């Protein structure tokens, strides 16, 4: 049986960006509907009860927020709160078999300075660190306010930054400044990780620069914060706002094909329903949109991360003696020295599992325990999320389960190298006796939430500007009229940001002549 439903705007996909776009459009009086293939909205930003025997709702995929502009939260009157972490990062070390570590607090502190001193034998590296990030913040402060505007040009931004850091971070591969400015392998590595989270790249590829920039510019500070109630909290708030504004949702509704017609677009779903709209927004990845329209998909790097979610009975103690409540409160980097990152990239790019897999972790419940039941909080339970780098989808193509098993065991054994209590002894146990740990390869992430080859940004990131010769744009346009990308695959799209959702809605309203801008 077929139905015919007509809307002014249809959105393929109900990730957080589709929801943001729908709210802005509905607020402006536009009739809009979302078609989502899964039964749950949210895409990569869901919280779920991963371990059924325990009352713990984990941010299953994305877990920290930085790029979501405060303006979107206030425009949409979202009661969504993010919390600062007191610790930015901790990196355990084992130099000459002496366990130690570098603790970097979110605000400058004597602890950070003395850890740098102990690690590097002087205060030069600490001063370089402070100066580097002060320079980077010049770029952040110029770019952040442009994210919800049409794309600025390269020259406009460069002129506003007006500092050599532009050349170092935008024009030259980031590996150059890391090698020239810092001397410590470990410090270089901590900086580089922001260029590699979600991007499979060598330090001398500009792909790492792009990723680095997005990790440092959120709201002008680049601070990564904890979503109160977990990442699903954002989706809950967006969904209730969209509901209140009259957005229609069709879940369990997979779009099977998209046909451009004279009046706009005709959409066929897998269960043979038909929808029509004047404007179409794609929250699905651009590769998926191309498939739906029988077009060539854009080329892109593949996803390269393993995500491991854990529920713990207790936090593990560290060999270094550092308080685990500090060590795991921020980002806990392990085996992420610059040389280790580079070697792991070379090995995985040539098809091998890296000897040591660089990874980072963080404990949500040290900042926000509301994702656990009261009884679990009182009993000392915690969650840990682990994000491993340089484990590209191609490694899993041949023998998925074996590769996943090897990589997971390697990561846990590397981690245990820094722990007094092996992680396995700290994991909560399910009713059937199994340990509360789940690992997700890039291919599993593709299967579950549709990220092509597990790429967490849908496709390669782009610099947040247009070239001077390129026409004006919101960074969301496609080759088709009235069809805009409203997801991570847009320019300035990757991550939990709502930015492409806002910008695609702005492009629709602009195309409508701004008559209904609200
Ligand atoms: C493991 C992991 C960790 C991450 N960590 C972070 C983090 O801590 N912080 C951060 O900022 N970012 C993080 N990211 C990246 C971030 O989550 C994503 O870039 C972002 O959530 C993408 O949002 P989106 O709304 O654009 O798309 P998505 O969340 O991908 O949503 C797209 C939606 O479209 C639907 N869809 C696809 N095809 C169809 C179709 N044919 N018909 C109907 N519906 C369809 C999908 O089901 C999905 O719901 C992480 C991602 C992953 C995977």
PDB file of C-alpha atoms in Angstrom, residues 184-316:
ATOM      1  CA  UNK A 184      59.603  15.934  24.089  1.00  0.00           C
ATOM      2  CA  UNK A 185      58.271  12.958  22.115  1.00  0.00           C
ATOM      3  CA  UNK A 186      55.471  12.603  24.650  1.00  0.00           C
ATOM      4  CA  UNK A 187      54.436  16.274  24.526  1.00  0.00           C
ATOM      5  CA  UNK A 188      54.506  16.261  20.714  1.00  0.00           C
ATOM      6  CA  UNK A 189      52.269  13.200  20.787  1.00  0.00           C
ATOM      7  CA  UNK A 190      49.711  14.701  23.172  1.00  0.00           C
ATOM      8  CA  UNK A 191      49.362  17.703  20.849  1.00  0.00           C
ATOM      9  CA  UNK A 192      49.150  15.553  17.717  1.00  0.00           C
ATOM     10  CA  UNK A 193      46.310  13.381  19.020  1.00  0.00           C
ATOM     11  CA  UNK A 194      43.881  16.233  18.398  1.00  0.00           C
ATOM     12  CA  UNK A 195      44.822  15.969  14.734  1.00  0.00           C
ATOM     13  CA  UNK A 196      44.138  12.239  14.608  1.00  0.00           C
ATOM     14  CA  UNK A 197      40.918  11.607  16.541  1.00  0.00           C
ATOM     15  CA  UNK A 198      38.701  10.365  13.726  1.00  0.00           C
ATOM     16  CA  UNK A 199      41.263  11.036  10.993  1.00  0.00           C
ATOM     17  CA  UNK A 200      43.559   8.344   9.620  1.00  0.00           C
ATOM     18  CA  UNK A 201      46.601  10.450   8.786  1.00  0.00           C
ATOM     19  CA  UNK A 202      50.336  10.921   9.079  1.00  0.00           C
ATOM     20  CA  UNK A 203      51.537  14.013  10.998  1.00  0.00           C
ATOM     21  CA  UNK A 204      52.757  15.421   7.678  1.00  0.00           C
ATOM     22  CA  UNK A 205      49.367  15.319   5.990  1.00  0.00           C
ATOM     23  CA  UNK A 206      47.131  18.404   5.994  1.00  0.00           C
ATOM     24  CA  UNK A 207      44.265  16.059   6.942  1.00  0.00           C
ATOM     25  CA  UNK A 208      45.749  16.125  10.458  1.00  0.00           C
ATOM     26  CA  UNK A 209      45.756  19.962  10.430  1.00  0.00           C
ATOM     27  CA  UNK A 210      42.047  20.052   9.600  1.00  0.00           C
ATOM     28  CA  UNK A 211      41.187  17.620  12.365  1.00  0.00           C
ATOM     29  CA  UNK A 212      43.408  19.552  14.799  1.00  0.00           C
ATOM     30  CA  UNK A 213      41.650  22.846  14.048  1.00  0.00           C
ATOM     31  CA  UNK A 214      38.183  21.438  14.766  1.00  0.00           C
ATOM     32  CA  UNK A 215      39.424  19.995  18.028  1.00  0.00           C
ATOM     33  CA  UNK A 216      40.717  23.377  19.189  1.00  0.00           C
ATOM     34  CA  UNK A 217      38.088  25.930  18.156  1.00  0.00           C
ATOM     35  CA  UNK A 218      34.838  24.925  19.892  1.00  0.00           C
ATOM     36  CA  UNK A 219      33.131  28.060  21.250  1.00  0.00           C
ATOM     37  CA  UNK A 220      36.488  29.862  20.930  1.00  0.00           C
ATOM     38  CA  UNK A 221      38.072  27.899  23.806  1.00  0.00           C
ATOM     39  CA  UNK A 222      38.328  24.371  22.399  1.00  0.00           C
ATOM     40  CA  UNK A 223      37.383  22.951  25.791  1.00  0.00           C
ATOM     41  CA  UNK A 224      35.883  19.446  25.643  1.00  0.00           C
ATOM     42  CA  UNK A 225      33.077  19.089  28.127  1.00  0.00           C
ATOM     43  CA  UNK A 226      30.984  16.295  29.603  1.00  0.00           C
ATOM     44  CA  UNK A 227      27.332  16.176  28.491  1.00  0.00           C
ATOM     45  CA  UNK A 228      25.183  16.036  31.636  1.00  0.00           C
ATOM     46  CA  UNK A 229      23.139  12.847  31.490  1.00  0.00           C
ATOM     47  CA  UNK A 230      25.303  11.457  28.678  1.00  0.00           C
ATOM     48  CA  UNK A 231      25.261  12.256  24.970  1.00  0.00           C
ATOM     49  CA  UNK A 232      21.682  11.021  24.657  1.00  0.00           C
ATOM     50  CA  UNK A 233      20.678  14.013  26.792  1.00  0.00           C
ATOM     51  CA  UNK A 234      21.229  16.256  23.778  1.00  0.00           C
ATOM     52  CA  UNK A 235      18.963  14.133  21.598  1.00  0.00           C
ATOM     53  CA  UNK A 236      16.234  14.017  24.264  1.00  0.00           C
ATOM     54  CA  UNK A 237      16.210  17.819  24.498  1.00  0.00           C
ATOM     55  CA  UNK A 238      16.294  18.290  20.729  1.00  0.00           C
ATOM     56  CA  UNK A 239      13.543  15.778  20.191  1.00  0.00           C
ATOM     57  CA  UNK A 240      11.199  17.389  22.696  1.00  0.00           C
ATOM     58  CA  UNK A 241      11.911  20.823  21.176  1.00  0.00           C
ATOM     59  CA  UNK A 242      11.226  19.499  17.672  1.00  0.00           C
ATOM     60  CA  UNK A 243       8.010  17.855  18.907  1.00  0.00           C
ATOM     61  CA  UNK A 244       6.847  21.087  20.472  1.00  0.00           C
ATOM     62  CA  UNK A 245       7.545  22.918  17.218  1.00  0.00           C
ATOM     63  CA  UNK A 246       5.465  20.430  15.209  1.00  0.00           C
ATOM     64  CA  UNK A 247       8.226  18.503  13.426  1.00  0.00           C
ATOM     65  CA  UNK A 248       6.985  15.104  12.219  1.00  0.00           C
ATOM     66  CA  UNK A 249       9.136  12.014  12.761  1.00  0.00           C
ATOM     67  CA  UNK A 250       9.059   8.764  10.842  1.00  0.00           C
ATOM     68  CA  UNK A 251      11.329   6.241  12.559  1.00  0.00           C
ATOM     69  CA  UNK A 252      11.986   2.739  11.185  1.00  0.00           C
ATOM     70  CA  UNK A 253      11.772   4.491   7.838  1.00  0.00           C
ATOM     71  CA  UNK A 254      14.760   3.874   5.597  1.00  0.00           C
ATOM     72  CA  UNK A 255      15.025   6.024   2.495  1.00  0.00           C
ATOM     73  CA  UNK A 256      15.714   3.743  -0.457  1.00  0.00           C
ATOM     74  CA  UNK A 257      15.884   6.240  -3.333  1.00  0.00           C
ATOM     75  CA  UNK A 258      15.785   9.942  -4.078  1.00  0.00           C
ATOM     76  CA  UNK A 259      14.544  11.283  -7.379  1.00  0.00           C
ATOM     77  CA  UNK A 260      14.810  14.950  -8.423  1.00  0.00           C
ATOM     78  CA  UNK A 261      11.467  16.034  -9.948  1.00  0.00           C
ATOM     79  CA  UNK A 262      10.207  19.381 -11.216  1.00  0.00           C
ATOM     80  CA  UNK A 263       8.617  20.384  -7.924  1.00  0.00           C
ATOM     81  CA  UNK A 264      11.520  19.177  -5.793  1.00  0.00           C
ATOM     82  CA  UNK A 265      12.272  15.626  -4.645  1.00  0.00           C
ATOM     83  CA  UNK A 266      10.449  12.347  -4.563  1.00  0.00           C
ATOM     84  CA  UNK A 267      11.511   9.883  -1.922  1.00  0.00           C
ATOM     85  CA  UNK A 268      10.835   6.187  -1.814  1.00  0.00           C
ATOM     86  CA  UNK A 269      11.252   4.256   1.426  1.00  0.00           C
ATOM     87  CA  UNK A 270      12.181   0.596   1.841  1.00  0.00           C
ATOM     88  CA  UNK A 271       8.613  -0.215   2.862  1.00  0.00           C
ATOM     89  CA  UNK A 272       7.319   1.407  -0.336  1.00  0.00           C
ATOM     90  CA  UNK A 273       6.008   4.644   1.042  1.00  0.00           C
ATOM     91  CA  UNK A 274       6.429   7.780  -1.029  1.00  0.00           C
ATOM     92  CA  UNK A 275       7.240  11.260   0.261  1.00  0.00           C
ATOM     93  CA  UNK A 276       7.640  14.546  -1.633  1.00  0.00           C
ATOM     94  CA  UNK A 277       9.217  17.838  -0.732  1.00  0.00           C
ATOM     95  CA  UNK A 278      10.405  21.093  -2.262  1.00  0.00           C
ATOM     96  CA  UNK A 279      13.675  21.010  -0.288  1.00  0.00           C
ATOM     97  CA  UNK A 280      15.643  17.988   0.801  1.00  0.00           C
ATOM     98  CA  UNK A 281      18.250  17.873   3.571  1.00  0.00           C
ATOM     99  CA  UNK A 282      20.639  14.936   3.851  1.00  0.00           C
ATOM    100  CA  UNK A 283      21.685  14.168   7.421  1.00  0.00           C
ATOM    101  CA  UNK A 284      22.899  10.800   6.163  1.00  0.00           C
ATOM    102  CA  UNK A 285      26.481  10.728   4.877  1.00  0.00           C
ATOM    103  CA  UNK A 286      27.159  12.198   1.412  1.00  0.00           C
ATOM    104  CA  UNK A 287      28.222   8.699   0.301  1.00  0.00           C
ATOM    105  CA  UNK A 288      24.768   7.399   1.271  1.00  0.00           C
ATOM    106  CA  UNK A 289      23.067  10.295  -0.499  1.00  0.00           C
ATOM    107  CA  UNK A 290      25.059   9.491  -3.655  1.00  0.00           C
ATOM    108  CA  UNK A 291      23.935   5.862  -3.431  1.00  0.00           C
ATOM    109  CA  UNK A 292      20.305   6.887  -3.042  1.00  0.00           C
ATOM    110  CA  UNK A 293      20.584   9.091  -6.149  1.00  0.00           C
ATOM    111  CA  UNK A 294      22.618   6.643  -8.242  1.00  0.00           C
ATOM    112  CA  UNK A 295      25.606   8.998  -8.260  1.00  0.00           C
ATOM    113  CA  UNK A 296      29.331   8.329  -7.757  1.00  0.00           C
ATOM    114  CA  UNK A 297      30.094   8.589  -4.013  1.00  0.00           C
ATOM    115  CA  UNK A 298      32.777  11.130  -2.995  1.00  0.00           C
ATOM    116  CA  UNK A 299      36.149   9.577  -2.130  1.00  0.00           C
ATOM    117  CA  UNK A 300      36.985   9.613   1.564  1.00  0.00           C
ATOM    118  CA  UNK A 301      39.370   8.325   4.189  1.00  0.00           C
ATOM    119  CA  UNK A 302      38.042   5.405   6.162  1.00  0.00           C
ATOM    120  CA  UNK A 303      37.278   5.242   9.862  1.00  0.00           C
ATOM    121  CA  UNK A 304      40.252   4.143  11.936  1.00  0.00           C
ATOM    122  CA  UNK A 305      39.080   3.878  15.536  1.00  0.00           C
ATOM    123  CA  UNK A 306      38.023   1.106  17.870  1.00  0.00           C
ATOM    124  CA  UNK A 307      35.554   2.259  20.526  1.00  0.00           C
ATOM    125  CA  UNK A 308      35.473   0.255  23.743  1.00  0.00           C
ATOM    126  CA  UNK A 309      32.804   0.837  26.402  1.00  0.00           C
ATOM    127  CA  UNK A 310      33.352  -0.485  29.914  1.00  0.00           C
ATOM    128  CA  UNK A 311      31.454  -0.585  33.173  1.00  0.00           C
ATOM    129  CA  UNK A 312      33.673  -0.873  36.258  1.00  0.00           C
ATOM    130  CA  UNK A 313      33.062  -2.033  39.825  1.00  0.00           C
ATOM    131  CA  UNK A 314      35.951   0.201  40.878  1.00  0.00           C
ATOM    132  CA  UNK A 315      38.541   2.421  39.252  1.00  0.00           C
ATOM    133  CA  UNK A 316      41.941   0.746  38.785  1.00  0.00           C
TER     134      UNK A 316
END
